mmCIF file of C-alpha atoms in Angstrom:
data_model
loop_
_atom_site.group_PDB
_atom_site.id
_atom_site.type_symbol
_atom_site.label_atom_id
_atom_site.label_comp_id
_atom_site.label_asym_id
_atom_site.label_seq_id
_atom_site.Cartn_x
_atom_site.Cartn_y
_atom_site.Cartn_z
ATOM 1 C CA MET A 9 75.515 188.345 139.370
ATOM 2 C CA THR A 10 73.610 185.374 140.689
ATOM 3 C CA SER A 11 72.907 183.442 143.848
ATOM 4 C CA VAL A 12 75.036 180.899 145.818
ATOM 5 C CA GLN A 13 74.983 177.597 147.139
ATOM 6 C CA GLY A 14 77.664 176.771 149.626
ATOM 7 C CA THR A 15 77.898 173.162 151.021
ATOM 8 C CA ALA A 16 80.375 171.421 152.842
ATOM 9 C CA MET A 17 81.724 167.936 150.850
ATOM 10 C CA ASP A 18 84.025 165.562 151.298
ATOM 11 C CA ILE A 19 86.179 163.864 148.431
ATOM 12 C CA PRO A 20 87.085 160.429 148.616
ATOM 13 C CA THR A 21 91.291 160.241 147.706
ATOM 14 C CA ALA A 22 93.793 157.333 148.171
ATOM 15 C CA ASP A 23 94.936 158.387 151.176
ATOM 16 C CA GLY A 24 91.546 159.284 153.408
ATOM 17 C CA VAL A 25 88.940 161.989 153.182
ATOM 18 C CA ALA A 26 89.243 164.861 152.299
ATOM 19 C CA ASP A 27 87.167 167.878 153.678
ATOM 20 C CA ALA A 28 86.005 170.738 151.176
ATOM 21 C CA TYR A 29 84.205 173.454 150.324
ATOM 22 C CA LEU A 30 81.929 173.661 147.020
ATOM 23 C CA ALA A 31 80.065 176.924 145.710
ATOM 24 C CA HIS A 32 77.904 177.339 142.500
ATOM 25 C CA PRO A 33 75.044 178.523 141.053
ATOM 26 C CA GLU A 34 71.615 178.383 143.174
ATOM 27 C CA ASP A 35 70.060 177.066 140.579
ATOM 28 C CA GLY A 36 72.073 173.942 140.142
ATOM 29 C CA LEU A 37 72.523 173.867 137.051
ATOM 30 C CA PRO A 38 75.757 172.190 135.450
ATOM 31 C CA ARG A 39 78.456 175.225 135.255
ATOM 32 C CA PRO A 40 82.120 174.732 134.304
ATOM 33 C CA GLY A 41 84.489 173.220 137.522
ATOM 34 C CA VAL A 42 87.341 175.651 138.755
ATOM 35 C CA LEU A 43 89.082 174.271 141.366
ATOM 36 C CA LEU A 44 90.666 176.576 144.023
ATOM 37 C CA TYR A 45 94.171 175.343 145.506
ATOM 38 C CA GLN A 46 94.306 177.626 149.114
ATOM 39 C CA ASP A 47 97.883 179.198 150.506
ATOM 40 C CA ALA A 48 99.193 177.995 153.537
ATOM 41 C CA PHE A 49 96.987 178.719 155.994
ATOM 42 C CA GLY A 50 94.262 176.727 154.656
ATOM 43 C CA LEU A 51 90.286 176.084 154.178
ATOM 44 C CA ARG A 52 88.845 179.476 155.612
ATOM 45 C CA PRO A 53 85.928 181.704 156.127
ATOM 46 C CA HIS A 54 87.763 184.033 153.090
ATOM 47 C CA LEU A 55 88.886 181.813 151.169
ATOM 48 C CA ARG A 56 84.875 180.320 151.150
ATOM 49 C CA SER A 57 84.089 183.340 150.653
ATOM 50 C CA MET A 58 86.592 183.522 147.225
ATOM 51 C CA ALA A 59 84.715 180.698 145.707
ATOM 52 C CA ASP A 60 81.276 182.052 146.552
ATOM 53 C CA ARG A 61 82.458 185.136 144.575
ATOM 54 C CA LEU A 62 83.564 182.963 141.853
ATOM 55 C CA ALA A 63 80.353 181.419 141.300
ATOM 56 C CA ALA A 64 78.748 184.294 141.150
ATOM 57 C CA GLU A 65 79.884 184.528 138.059
ATOM 58 C CA GLY A 66 79.046 181.396 136.736
ATOM 59 C CA TYR A 67 81.227 178.580 137.700
ATOM 60 C CA THR A 68 81.306 175.720 139.790
ATOM 61 C CA VAL A 69 84.366 175.833 142.278
ATOM 62 C CA LEU A 70 86.019 172.967 144.423
ATOM 63 C CA VAL A 71 88.057 173.997 147.182
ATOM 64 C CA PRO A 72 89.869 171.136 148.616
ATOM 65 C CA ASN A 73 91.748 171.236 152.216
ATOM 66 C CA VAL A 74 94.976 169.232 150.829
ATOM 67 C CA PHE A 75 96.464 169.395 153.969
ATOM 68 C CA TYR A 76 93.934 166.537 155.349
ATOM 69 C CA ARG A 77 96.036 164.254 156.129
ATOM 70 C CA HIS A 78 96.877 166.258 159.381
ATOM 71 C CA GLY A 79 92.995 166.939 160.387
ATOM 72 C CA ARG A 80 89.841 167.914 158.765
ATOM 73 C CA SER A 81 89.720 172.301 158.484
ATOM 74 C CA PRO A 82 90.755 174.605 160.118
ATOM 75 C CA VAL A 83 93.512 172.189 160.215
ATOM 76 C CA PHE A 84 95.683 175.061 162.309
ATOM 77 C CA ASP A 85 94.280 177.748 165.388
ATOM 78 C CA LEU A 86 94.656 181.040 163.217
ATOM 79 C CA PRO A 87 93.757 184.025 164.633
ATOM 80 C CA GLU A 88 90.473 186.233 162.746
ATOM 81 C CA PHE A 89 93.095 188.537 161.541
ATOM 82 C CA ILE A 90 95.987 186.931 159.987
ATOM 83 C CA ASP A 91 99.288 188.932 160.430
ATOM 84 C CA THR A 92 102.596 186.294 160.933
ATOM 85 C CA ASP A 93 104.868 189.696 162.171
ATOM 86 C CA ALA A 94 102.819 189.309 165.091
ATOM 87 C CA ARG A 95 102.572 185.870 165.108
ATOM 88 C CA PRO A 96 105.583 184.386 163.417
ATOM 89 C CA ASP A 97 103.997 181.057 165.872
ATOM 90 C CA LEU A 98 102.687 180.293 163.544
ATOM 91 C CA TRP A 99 104.819 178.974 161.576
ATOM 92 C CA ASN A 100 105.613 176.147 164.274
ATOM 93 C CA ALA A 101 102.760 174.881 163.212
ATOM 94 C CA ILE A 102 102.083 175.592 158.776
ATOM 95 C CA GLY A 103 105.609 174.782 157.978
ATOM 96 C CA PRO A 104 106.224 170.791 158.404
ATOM 97 C CA VAL A 105 102.686 170.299 157.684
ATOM 98 C CA MET A 106 103.447 172.710 154.202
ATOM 99 C CA GLN A 107 106.842 170.469 153.923
ATOM 100 C CA SER A 108 104.836 167.290 154.265
ATOM 101 C CA LEU A 109 102.251 167.490 151.222
ATOM 102 C CA THR A 110 105.472 166.393 148.586
ATOM 103 C CA PRO A 111 104.367 167.085 144.959
ATOM 104 C CA GLU A 112 103.965 163.213 144.608
ATOM 105 C CA LEU A 113 100.937 162.881 147.262
ATOM 106 C CA ALA A 114 99.688 166.096 145.845
ATOM 107 C CA MET A 115 98.905 165.490 142.457
ATOM 108 C CA ARG A 116 97.409 162.102 143.730
ATOM 109 C CA ASP A 117 94.826 164.093 145.534
ATOM 110 C CA ALA A 118 94.800 166.690 142.036
ATOM 111 C CA GLY A 119 93.738 163.295 140.416
ATOM 112 C CA ALA A 120 90.839 162.763 143.399
ATOM 113 C CA TYR A 121 89.862 165.918 142.687
ATOM 114 C CA LEU A 122 89.638 166.158 139.429
ATOM 115 C CA ASP A 123 87.432 162.518 139.230
ATOM 116 C CA TRP A 124 85.004 163.851 142.003
ATOM 117 C CA LEU A 125 84.099 167.004 139.527
ATOM 118 C CA ALA A 126 84.322 165.202 136.301
ATOM 119 C CA GLY A 127 81.457 163.725 138.709
ATOM 120 C CA SER A 128 79.765 166.337 139.849
ATOM 121 C CA PRO A 129 76.165 166.799 138.613
ATOM 122 C CA PHE A 130 76.943 170.745 139.413
ATOM 123 C CA VAL A 131 80.119 170.457 137.288
ATOM 124 C CA ALA A 132 79.819 170.940 132.842
ATOM 125 C CA ASP A 133 81.146 167.816 130.911
ATOM 126 C CA GLY A 134 85.044 168.716 130.236
ATOM 127 C CA PRO A 135 88.616 170.140 131.139
ATOM 128 C CA VAL A 136 88.112 172.265 134.235
ATOM 129 C CA ALA A 137 90.790 175.581 135.095
ATOM 130 C CA LEU A 138 92.302 175.900 138.509
ATOM 131 C CA THR A 139 93.261 178.970 140.552
ATOM 132 C CA GLY A 140 95.723 178.911 143.405
ATOM 133 C CA TYR A 141 97.269 180.845 145.934
ATOM 134 C CA CYS A 142 100.859 181.194 148.075
ATOM 135 C CA MET A 143 101.545 177.654 147.545
ATOM 136 C CA GLY A 144 98.641 176.892 145.850
ATOM 137 C CA ALA A 145 100.147 178.259 142.753
ATOM 138 C CA ARG A 146 102.539 176.193 142.819
ATOM 139 C CA LEU A 147 99.835 172.911 143.389
ATOM 140 C CA VAL A 148 98.241 175.197 139.879
ATOM 141 C CA LEU A 149 101.362 174.831 137.810
ATOM 142 C CA LEU A 150 101.874 170.709 138.868
ATOM 143 C CA THR A 151 98.138 169.770 137.888
ATOM 144 C CA ALA A 152 98.548 171.374 134.759
ATOM 145 C CA GLY A 153 101.586 169.382 133.544
ATOM 146 C CA THR A 154 99.857 166.269 135.253
ATOM 147 C CA TYR A 155 96.898 165.923 133.616
ATOM 148 C CA PRO A 156 97.157 168.193 130.665
ATOM 149 C CA ASP A 157 93.867 166.726 129.054
ATOM 150 C CA ARG A 158 92.100 168.288 132.604
ATOM 151 C CA VAL A 159 92.467 171.074 132.942
ATOM 152 C CA ALA A 160 91.969 173.978 130.469
ATOM 153 C CA ALA A 161 92.874 177.060 132.222
ATOM 154 C CA ALA A 162 95.406 177.988 134.605
ATOM 155 C CA ALA A 163 96.171 181.087 137.205
ATOM 156 C CA GLY A 164 98.728 181.312 140.169
ATOM 157 C CA PHE A 165 98.473 184.124 142.241
ATOM 158 C CA HIS A 166 101.459 185.507 144.548
ATOM 159 C CA GLY A 167 103.030 181.595 144.287
ATOM 160 C CA GLY A 168 106.307 181.308 145.714
ATOM 161 C CA ARG A 169 109.175 179.185 144.286
ATOM 162 C CA LEU A 170 107.549 178.335 141.083
ATOM 163 C CA ALA A 171 111.387 177.765 139.347
ATOM 164 C CA THR A 172 113.995 176.566 140.843
ATOM 165 C CA ASP A 173 116.827 174.777 140.764
ATOM 166 C CA ALA A 174 115.511 172.074 142.947
ATOM 167 C CA PRO A 175 114.978 168.794 140.819
ATOM 168 C CA ASP A 176 110.729 169.075 141.256
ATOM 169 C CA SER A 177 110.733 172.612 140.703
ATOM 170 C CA PRO A 178 107.553 173.325 139.557
ATOM 171 C CA HIS A 179 108.413 174.765 136.355
ATOM 172 C CA LEU A 180 109.931 171.633 134.356
ATOM 173 C CA VAL A 181 106.278 170.079 134.540
ATOM 174 C CA ALA A 182 105.568 173.186 131.188
ATOM 175 C CA LYS A 183 107.026 170.795 128.288
ATOM 176 C CA HIS A 184 103.836 168.988 129.900
ATOM 177 C CA VAL A 185 100.815 171.440 130.374
ATOM 178 C CA THR A 186 98.605 172.649 126.999
ATOM 179 C CA ALA A 187 96.402 174.638 129.039
ATOM 180 C CA GLU A 188 96.296 178.450 128.654
ATOM 181 C CA LEU A 189 98.388 179.866 131.974
ATOM 182 C CA TYR A 190 97.724 183.270 133.621
ATOM 183 C CA PHE A 191 100.821 183.749 136.867
ATOM 184 C CA GLY A 192 100.309 187.492 139.055
ATOM 185 C CA HIS A 193 103.416 187.589 140.496
ATOM 186 C CA ALA A 194 103.816 190.415 144.127
ATOM 187 C CA ASP A 195 106.587 192.642 143.260
ATOM 188 C CA GLU A 196 107.345 192.547 146.869
ATOM 189 C CA ASP A 197 108.296 188.995 147.237
ATOM 190 C CA ALA A 198 111.632 187.860 148.601
ATOM 191 C CA SER A 199 109.812 183.719 148.079
ATOM 192 C CA MET A 200 109.513 184.960 143.767
ATOM 193 C CA PRO A 201 112.531 187.055 143.029
ATOM 194 C CA PRO A 202 112.749 187.932 139.138
ATOM 195 C CA GLU A 203 115.409 185.653 138.559
ATOM 196 C CA GLN A 204 112.672 182.890 138.694
ATOM 197 C CA ILE A 205 109.962 184.828 137.175
ATOM 198 C CA ARG A 206 112.366 184.954 134.082
ATOM 199 C CA LEU A 207 113.231 181.220 134.137
ATOM 200 C CA LEU A 208 109.289 180.327 134.794
ATOM 201 C CA GLU A 209 109.003 182.703 131.308
ATOM 202 C CA ASP A 210 111.786 181.376 129.206
ATOM 203 C CA THR A 211 110.126 177.767 130.059
ATOM 204 C CA LEU A 212 107.052 178.086 129.364
ATOM 205 C CA THR A 213 107.709 180.152 126.414
ATOM 206 C CA ALA A 214 110.653 177.155 125.252
ATOM 207 C CA ALA A 215 107.989 174.565 125.867
ATOM 208 C CA GLY A 216 104.979 176.153 123.483
ATOM 209 C CA VAL A 217 102.787 177.243 126.528
ATOM 210 C CA ARG A 218 100.347 180.370 126.234
ATOM 211 C CA HIS A 219 100.750 182.188 128.931
ATOM 212 C CA ARG A 220 100.951 185.403 130.373
ATOM 213 C CA SER A 221 102.397 186.637 133.229
ATOM 214 C CA GLU A 222 102.568 190.150 135.381
ATOM 215 C CA VAL A 223 104.501 191.835 137.964
ATOM 216 C CA TYR A 224 101.922 193.343 140.436
ATOM 217 C CA PRO A 225 103.204 196.252 142.031
ATOM 218 C CA GLY A 226 103.070 197.259 145.317
ATOM 219 C CA ALA A 227 102.320 194.252 145.973
ATOM 220 C CA HIS A 228 103.799 191.347 148.477
ATOM 221 C CA HIS A 229 103.850 187.975 148.769
ATOM 222 C CA GLY A 230 99.829 187.347 149.858
ATOM 223 C CA TYR A 231 98.364 190.084 148.507
ATOM 224 C CA THR A 232 94.627 188.634 147.596
ATOM 225 C CA GLN A 233 94.593 187.665 150.949
ATOM 226 C CA ALA A 234 91.689 190.030 152.763
ATOM 227 C CA ASP A 235 92.228 188.219 156.349
ATOM 228 C CA THR A 236 95.963 188.836 156.388
ATOM 229 C CA SER A 237 98.576 191.370 156.722
ATOM 230 C CA ALA A 238 100.059 191.101 153.040
ATOM 231 C CA TYR A 239 95.999 191.767 151.848
ATOM 232 C CA HIS A 240 96.643 194.656 148.894
ATOM 233 C CA ARG A 241 93.310 196.014 147.806
ATOM 234 C CA GLU A 242 94.962 196.863 144.099
ATOM 235 C CA GLY A 243 96.663 193.597 143.643
ATOM 236 C CA ALA A 244 93.582 191.434 144.676
ATOM 237 C CA GLU A 245 91.157 193.581 142.493
ATOM 238 C CA ARG A 246 93.529 193.478 139.790
ATOM 239 C CA HIS A 247 93.550 189.493 140.388
ATOM 240 C CA TRP A 248 89.770 189.266 140.196
ATOM 241 C CA ALA A 249 90.273 191.257 136.468
ATOM 242 C CA ALA A 250 92.199 188.887 135.248
ATOM 243 C CA LEU A 251 91.045 185.588 136.505
ATOM 244 C CA LEU A 252 87.566 186.280 135.166
ATOM 245 C CA ASP A 253 88.616 187.316 132.040
ATOM 246 C CA LEU A 254 90.706 183.644 131.575
ATOM 247 C CA LEU A 255 87.987 182.140 132.593
ATOM 248 C CA LYS A 256 85.152 183.675 130.113
ATOM 249 C CA ARG A 257 87.996 183.326 127.432
ATOM 250 C CA THR A 258 89.180 179.752 128.214
ATOM 251 C CA PHE A 259 84.978 178.564 128.575
#
């Protein structure tokens, strides 16, 4: 583990400026880049701590506020500990913002994030890795399929609606993916039922994508997020082991 430096950044995009958090080893040397996609609650202290943990393992990690069109982070008025059962009103604010981030807009932004990483002195030359949580897992899969030559590895955790019958379902980009993929599903997640997991796996296999898909027992949607009521310590630590294994085998 190495000492880490964290910095607030602004990333120019075609539609404005996305505020972001950058974490990298304190020595400032170029390291493999990782683009970390947020969950629905957005860029906040817990996600910064996750970026710091990754950076301490020897990576340069960028966490953009993907909701920047609605303001700088924090976009929502979140409690220190997020329990949506106690605060169901949160979804009244979050839902419309999530829906406004269409795949087209998200992938236009992804190009800007990847360009920024490619131009950063803290990032080593070559493709980067992706990791994403909840809605971020959708963005991971879409980015890997939209920018295949720029993504070496990608992981998604407790993602929802990754393989549906919608015309813009993320699994449909599988034929373009060249990265190695990993998915850690929650077994108590209504947004990613067994039939969607099977469809995702079958589609990736048919497309010849190197991948591994696992279901974490006892885990709910959001199990990696320690500042929420969905947190599941065993699942979260398993996620770290799987993610770091993927990165170490990639870079």
